[in-house]
Amino acid sequence: MRFSAWLIWAISWLVCSVLADAYTAPHTSDELGRALASLGVEIRGQLPVPQASCPAACALLSTVRKNIVSTSGSQTYAQQQGRYWSLQQLETLPACRVTPQIAIDVAITLLVTQFFQCPFAVKSGGHAAFAGASNIQGGITIDLSSLTQVEVSKDRTVTKVGAGNRWLDVYSKLDPLGLSVVGGRVADIGVGGLTLGGGVSFFSGRYGWALDGVKNYQLVLANGQIRDINQNSDPDLYFALRGGGNNFGIVTRFDMETFPQGLMWGGSTIHPPNTNVSICKAFENFANNASQNPDAALITAYAYSQGSYIFSNNYGYALPTPFPPAFNEFTSIPNITDTQRITTLSNLAVELNASNPGGFREHYTTATFKNSAALQLRILDIFIQEVETIKDAADILPALVMQPITIPTIRLFRKNGGNALGIAEADGPLILMNLAILWSSTADDDRIIAAAARVISRSQQVAREMGLGYRYIYQNYASLSQDVFRGYGEENRQRLLAISRKYDPDQVFRSLQPGYFKLDGVNGGSLS
Ligand SMILES: Cc1cc2nc3c(=O)[nH]c(=O)nc-3n(C[C@H](O)[C@H](O)[C@H](O)COP(=O)(O)OP(=O)(O)OC[C@H]3O[C@@H](n4cnc5c(N)ncnc54)[C@H](O)[C@@H]3O)c2cc1C
């Protein structure tokens, strides 16, 4: 090796080792004692020897932090277990649940879980569908539901949003102030999961996805450090948090770009099945013409309910303009019901919540395609063929939900140094497809999940044949077996892996937090 090359190698090795050391978590009793002391918990001398035990971790946590730990049999534990959307998550039983009141509680919990090698999961709104995504059998579930701050800056440009909020909590504080942030469209969804994976919003045409609007993250790293992460402080980690899911740390607060927002236009129409051709065409045109309508957002769904197929369109328009021209083509399609009106964002979020009931078995899966009405019609046929094979399942409600990812939105993915999703303007407009199925009996799990997988693989096959396939897999709609991060493109995935090794050298968020989507594609959880 030439001397200069050797020198560069030696310097980079040194920098990497120093950085890795800076982020290494405590391993021994002494190190844990010192780390806890730096967080204000002085229990040096009383710490047990390191051992792999979740009950021991729960016991230590309830000693050092009163009232944040609950175990099976307590009212708090039962209440919190009841606040998952899917039955699969609700039936997952952790050794204890920890409910941090402040970021320091999260840091302490993270250190203790490592000391006792106790696997953990993190929950914000609990709307990820599969078991183990935000709850963990026999481990520790860190339930962020008490982190409910919603605080607008004096200049009204940033809102500090605690990671345990649900979107309705945020909107009901901001609506009366004439302000908003880019967030979810359904009242009960958590701020945490939605924002770390993406965040399709009514306002995405103007401001991008929710992750594009986060100015600063308060993040707890694996070594217990509580840090503000933004474009100036740590541009690499800031990039990774915009799409990296639960792989980089636990976010305790999102500081979100805030904008003026008054009343808006929105609601849903329901259409008979013979409108399929017109709806697919109107969708294609809407997506293609999006640059003329940055205030308009659309969700189209094809569903099977109680013996018949129905189609629906949900509209959001950021201004209080009745029947905005953006939706003209849909207005001329015959409908059975129509709830469009001038209203608040909170009100629209509550309306959509009603059509997404919790307490059932749930399956989400996804694919992305180039925009085409012809393809959408072919996919609809596949959906109907597969639903016919499972429609006898009790309480079944399968819905094929299509949303455009428009060019104006993709352009906004470049904001603040760019997000991690790997979608380029030249790739758009795209169709984001989400197949969502609800049912009630465990006995039907396997055949329903298999039918859903066939819808995805057959649709992708048809898309490839038509030259309309696309690699992106939306984390927030993905099924356990889908390789989300490969869908970001290999360059972005490698970049995320390197950032994860820098800030989490022991790979705590990989090995001790097995659930949900992992950068190496070995995801954790269970569909049934
Ligand atoms: C009815 C319904 C409506 C939806 N509507 C929309 C929508 O309008 N737009 C959209 O884009 N998506 C939507 N989604 C998808 C939604 O974004 C995902 O389900 C998302 O994961 C939900 O976030 P959560 O916080 O409720 O979930 P959780 O299950 O609590 O979390 C999901 C994952 O994120 C991790 N996580 C959560 N918070 C943190 C944190 N603070 N730090 C580190 N990791 C964290 C969890 O560990 C878990 O792995 C919807 C889903 C449902 C079921």
Coordinates of N, CA, C and O and ligand atoms in Angstrom, one line a residue, residues 84-85 89 121-130 132-135 142 144 147 163-167 183-202 209-210 218-219 245-254 299 352-353 355-357 362 364 403 432 434 474-477 509 513 515-518, ligand 1:
Y84 N -54.3 -1.6 20.5 CA -53.7 -2.0 19.1 C -54.8 -2.1 18.2 O -55.9 -2.5 18.5
W85 N -54.5 -1.8 16.9 CA -55.6 -1.8 15.9 C -55.9 -3.3 15.5 O -57.1 -3.6 15.4
Q89 N -51.7 -8.1 16.9 CA -50.8 -7.3 17.9 C -51.3 -7.3 19.3 O -50.6 -7.5 20.2
A121 N -39.9 -3.8 21.9 CA -40.6 -3.2 20.8 C -41.0 -1.8 21.2 O -41.1 -1.5 22.4
V122 N -41.3 -1.0 20.2 CA -41.7 0.4 20.5 C -43.1 0.6 19.8 O -43.3 0.2 18.7
K123 N -44.0 1.2 20.6 CA -45.3 1.5 20.1 C -45.6 3.0 20.1 O -45.4 3.6 21.1
S124 N -46.1 3.5 19.0 CA -46.7 4.9 19.0 C -48.2 4.7 18.9 O -48.9 4.6 20.0
G125 N -48.8 4.7 17.7 CA -50.3 4.5 17.7 C -50.7 3.1 17.5 O -51.9 2.8 17.6
G126 N -49.8 2.1 17.4 CA -50.1 0.7 17.3 C -51.0 0.3 16.1 O -51.7 -0.7 16.2
H127 N -50.8 0.9 15.0 CA -51.5 0.6 13.8 C -50.8 -0.3 12.8 O -51.4 -0.7 11.8
A128 N -49.6 -0.7 13.1 CA -48.9 -1.7 12.2 C -49.7 -3.0 12.4 O -50.0 -3.3 13.6
A129 N -50.0 -3.7 11.3 CA -50.9 -4.8 11.4 C -50.4 -6.1 12.0 O -51.0 -6.8 12.8
F130 N -49.1 -6.5 11.7 CA -48.7 -7.8 12.0 C -48.1 -7.9 13.4 O -47.7 -6.9 14.0
G132 N -45.9 -8.4 16.5 CA -44.5 -8.1 16.7 C -44.0 -6.8 16.1 O -42.8 -6.5 16.3
A133 N -44.8 -6.1 15.4 CA -44.4 -4.9 14.8 C -44.2 -3.8 15.9 O -43.2 -3.1 15.8
S134 N -45.1 -3.7 16.8 CA -44.9 -2.7 17.9 C -45.4 -3.3 19.2 O -45.8 -2.6 20.1
N135 N -45.3 -4.6 19.3 CA -45.6 -5.3 20.6 C -44.7 -6.6 20.6 O -44.3 -7.0 19.5
I142 N -42.1 -0.7 24.8 CA -42.0 0.7 25.2 C -43.2 1.4 24.5 O -43.2 1.6 23.3
L144 N -45.2 4.6 23.9 CA -44.9 6.1 23.9 C -46.2 6.9 24.2 O -46.2 8.1 24.1
L147 N -46.3 10.4 25.7 CA -45.5 11.5 25.1 C -46.5 12.3 24.1 O -46.5 12.1 22.9
A163 N -44.0 11.9 20.4 CA -44.1 10.7 19.5 C -45.3 9.7 19.8 O -45.5 8.8 19.1
G164 N -46.0 10.0 21.0 CA -47.1 9.1 21.3 C -48.4 9.7 20.9 O -49.5 9.1 21.2
N165 N -48.4 10.8 20.2 CA -49.7 11.4 19.7 C -50.3 10.6 18.6 O -49.6 9.9 17.8
R166 N -51.6 10.6 18.5 CA -52.3 10.2 17.3 C -52.7 11.4 16.6 O -52.8 12.5 17.1
W167 N -52.9 11.3 15.3 CA -53.1 12.5 14.4 C -54.3 13.3 14.9 O -54.2 14.6 14.8
G183 N -49.5 15.2 8.0 CA -49.6 14.0 8.8 C -50.7 13.0 8.2 O -51.1 13.2 7.0
G184 N -51.1 12.0 8.9 CA -52.0 11.0 8.4 C -53.4 11.5 8.2 O -53.8 12.6 8.7
R185 N -54.2 10.7 7.5 CA -55.6 11.1 7.2 C -56.6 10.4 8.0 O -57.8 10.7 7.9
V186 N -56.2 9.5 8.9 CA -57.1 8.8 9.7 C -56.8 9.1 11.2 O -55.6 9.0 11.7
A187 N -57.9 9.4 11.9 CA -57.7 10.0 13.3 C -56.8 9.3 14.2 O -55.9 9.9 14.9
D188 N -56.9 7.9 14.3 CA -56.3 7.2 15.3 C -54.9 6.7 15.0 O -54.2 6.1 15.9
I189 N -54.4 7.0 13.8 CA -53.0 6.5 13.5 C -52.0 7.3 14.3 O -52.1 8.5 14.6
G190 N -50.9 6.6 14.7 CA -49.9 7.2 15.5 C -49.0 8.1 14.7 O -48.7 7.8 13.5
V191 N -48.5 9.1 15.3 CA -47.5 10.0 14.7 C -46.2 9.3 14.4 O -45.5 9.5 13.4
G192 N -45.8 8.4 15.3 CA -44.5 7.8 15.3 C -44.3 6.9 14.0 O -43.4 7.2 13.2
G193 N -45.1 5.8 13.9 CA -44.9 4.9 12.8 C -45.1 5.6 11.5 O -44.3 5.4 10.5
L194 N -46.2 6.3 11.4 CA -46.5 7.0 10.1 C -45.3 7.9 9.6 O -44.9 7.8 8.4
T195 N -44.8 8.7 10.5 CA -43.8 9.6 10.1 C -42.4 9.0 9.8 O -41.7 9.5 9.0
L196 N -42.1 7.9 10.5 CA -40.8 7.3 10.3 C -40.8 6.4 9.0 O -39.7 6.2 8.5
G197 N -42.0 6.0 8.5 CA -42.0 5.2 7.3 C -42.3 6.0 6.1 O -42.0 5.6 5.0
G198 N -42.9 7.2 6.2 CA -43.3 8.0 5.1 C -44.4 9.0 5.4 O -44.0 10.1 5.9
G199 N -45.6 8.7 5.3 CA -46.7 9.6 5.7 C -47.4 10.3 4.5 O -47.2 11.5 4.3
V200 N -48.3 9.6 3.9 CA -49.1 10.2 2.8 C -50.2 11.0 3.4 O -50.9 10.5 4.3
S201 N -50.3 12.2 3.0 CA -51.2 13.2 3.6 C -52.1 13.8 2.6 O -51.9 13.8 1.4
F202 N -53.1 14.5 3.1 CA -54.0 15.4 2.2 C -53.1 16.5 1.6 O -53.5 17.1 0.6
W209 N -44.4 14.2 1.8 CA -44.9 13.3 2.8 C -44.6 13.8 4.2 O -43.8 14.7 4.4
A210 N -45.2 13.2 5.2 CA -44.9 13.7 6.6 C -43.4 13.7 6.9 O -42.9 14.7 7.6
Q218 N -36.2 14.6 18.1 CA -35.5 14.3 19.4 C -35.4 12.8 19.4 O -36.4 12.1 19.4
L219 N -34.2 12.3 19.5 CA -33.9 10.9 19.3 C -33.1 10.3 20.4 O -32.1 10.9 20.9
G245 N -37.6 4.0 9.3 CA -38.4 3.2 10.3 C -37.8 3.1 11.7 O -37.3 4.1 12.2
N246 N -37.8 1.9 12.3 CA -37.4 1.8 13.7 C -35.9 1.4 13.8 O -35.5 0.9 14.9
N247 N -35.1 1.6 12.8 CA -33.8 1.1 12.7 C -32.7 1.9 13.3 O -31.5 1.5 13.4
F248 N -33.0 3.2 13.7 CA -31.9 4.1 14.1 C -32.0 4.6 15.5 O -31.1 5.3 16.0
G249 N -33.1 4.4 16.2 CA -33.3 5.0 17.5 C -34.7 5.1 17.8 O -35.6 4.7 17.0
I250 N -35.0 5.6 19.0 CA -36.4 5.8 19.4 C -36.7 7.4 19.4 O -36.0 8.1 20.1
V251 N -37.5 7.8 18.5 CA -37.9 9.2 18.4 C -38.9 9.5 19.5 O -39.9 8.9 19.6
T252 N -38.5 10.5 20.3 CA -39.5 10.9 21.4 C -40.3 12.2 21.0 O -41.3 12.5 21.6
R253 N -39.8 12.9 20.0 CA -40.5 14.1 19.6 C -40.1 14.5 18.1 O -39.0 14.4 17.7
F254 N -41.1 14.8 17.4 CA -40.9 15.3 16.0 C -41.2 16.8 16.0 O -42.3 17.2 16.4
I299 N -57.8 9.2 -2.7 CA -57.7 7.8 -2.4 C -58.8 7.0 -3.1 O -60.0 7.3 -2.9
L352 N -62.7 9.2 8.2 CA -62.0 8.0 7.6 C -61.7 7.0 8.7 O -61.6 5.8 8.4
N353 N -61.6 7.4 9.9 CA -61.4 6.4 11.0 C -62.6 5.4 11.1 O -62.4 4.3 11.3
S355 N -64.3 4.2 8.8 CA -64.3 3.1 7.8 C -63.1 2.2 8.0 O -62.8 1.3 7.2
N356 N -62.3 2.3 9.1 CA -61.2 1.5 9.4 C -61.2 0.9 10.8 O -60.4 1.3 11.6
P357 N -62.2 0.1 11.1 CA -62.4 -0.3 12.5 C -61.3 -1.2 13.0 O -60.7 -1.9 12.2
E362 N -56.0 -8.5 10.8 CA -55.7 -7.5 9.7 C -54.5 -7.9 9.0 O -53.6 -8.5 9.5
Y364 N -52.0 -6.2 5.8 CA -51.6 -5.1 4.9 C -50.5 -5.6 4.0 O -49.6 -6.3 4.5
Q403 N -53.5 5.0 -4.5 CA -53.2 6.4 -4.3 C -52.1 6.8 -5.3 O -51.2 6.1 -5.5
L432 N -49.6 4.0 -5.9 CA -49.2 3.3 -4.6 C -50.4 2.4 -4.3 O -51.5 2.9 -4.0
N434 N -52.3 -0.5 -1.9 CA -52.3 -1.1 -0.6 C -53.5 -2.1 -0.6 O -54.6 -1.7 -0.8
Y474 N -43.8 0.5 0.0 CA -44.1 1.5 1.0 C -44.1 0.8 2.4 O -44.9 -0.1 2.7
Q475 N -43.1 1.2 3.2 CA -43.0 0.5 4.6 C -44.3 0.5 5.4 O -44.6 -0.5 6.0
N476 N -45.1 1.6 5.3 CA -46.2 1.7 6.2 C -47.4 0.8 5.7 O -48.4 0.6 6.4
Y477 N -47.3 0.3 4.5 CA -48.3 -0.6 4.0 C -47.8 -2.0 3.8 O -48.5 -2.9 3.3
F509 N -30.7 -1.9 17.6 CA -32.1 -1.8 17.0 C -32.3 -2.9 16.0 O -33.4 -3.1 15.5
Q513 N -34.3 -5.5 19.0 CA -35.6 -5.0 18.6 C -36.0 -5.7 17.3 O -35.9 -5.2 16.2
G515 N -38.7 -6.8 15.8 CA -39.9 -6.6 15.0 C -39.8 -5.5 14.0 O -39.0 -4.6 14.0
Y516 N -40.6 -5.7 12.9 CA -40.8 -4.7 11.8 C -39.8 -4.9 10.8 O -39.1 -5.9 10.7
F517 N -39.6 -3.8 10.0 CA -38.8 -3.9 8.7 C -37.3 -3.6 9.0 O -37.0 -2.5 9.5
K518 N -36.4 -4.5 8.6 CA -35.0 -4.4 8.9 C -34.2 -4.1 7.6 O -34.6 -4.5 6.5
Ligands
LIG1 C1 -56.5 2.6 9.4 C2 -55.2 3.0 8.8 C3 -55.1 4.2 8.2 C4 -53.8 4.6 7.7 N1 -53.7 5.9 7.1 C5 -52.5 6.2 6.6 C6 -52.3 7.5 6.0 O1 -53.2 8.3 5.9 N2 -51.1 7.8 5.5 C7 -50.0 6.9 5.6 O2 -49.0 7.2 5.1 N3 -50.2 5.7 6.2 C8 -51.4 5.4 6.7 N4 -51.5 4.2 7.3 C9 -50.3 3.3 7.5 C10 -49.6 3.8 8.8 O3 -48.8 4.9 8.5 C11 -48.8 2.6 9.4 O4 -49.6 1.6 9.8 C12 -47.9 3.1 10.6 O5 -47.0 2.2 10.9 C13 -48.8 3.4 11.8 O6 -48.1 4.1 12.8 P1 -48.3 3.9 14.3 O7 -47.5 4.7 15.1 O8 -49.8 3.9 14.5 O9 -47.9 2.3 14.4 P2 -47.0 1.5 15.4 O10 -47.5 0.1 15.3 O11 -47.1 2.1 16.8 O12 -45.6 1.7 14.9 C14 -45.2 1.2 13.6 C15 -43.7 0.9 13.7 O13 -43.0 2.1 13.9 C16 -42.1 2.0 15.0 N5 -42.2 3.3 15.8 C17 -43.3 4.0 16.0 N6 -43.0 5.1 16.7 C18 -41.7 5.1 16.8 C19 -40.8 6.0 17.4 N7 -41.2 7.1 18.0 N8 -39.5 5.7 17.4 C20 -39.0 4.6 16.8 N9 -39.9 3.7 16.2 C21 -41.2 3.9 16.2 C22 -42.7 0.9 15.8 O14 -41.7 0.3 16.6 C23 -43.3 0.0 14.8 O15 -42.2 -0.9 14.3 C24 -52.7 3.8 7.9 C25 -52.8 2.6 8.5 C26 -54.1 2.2 9.0 C27 -54.2 0.9 9.7

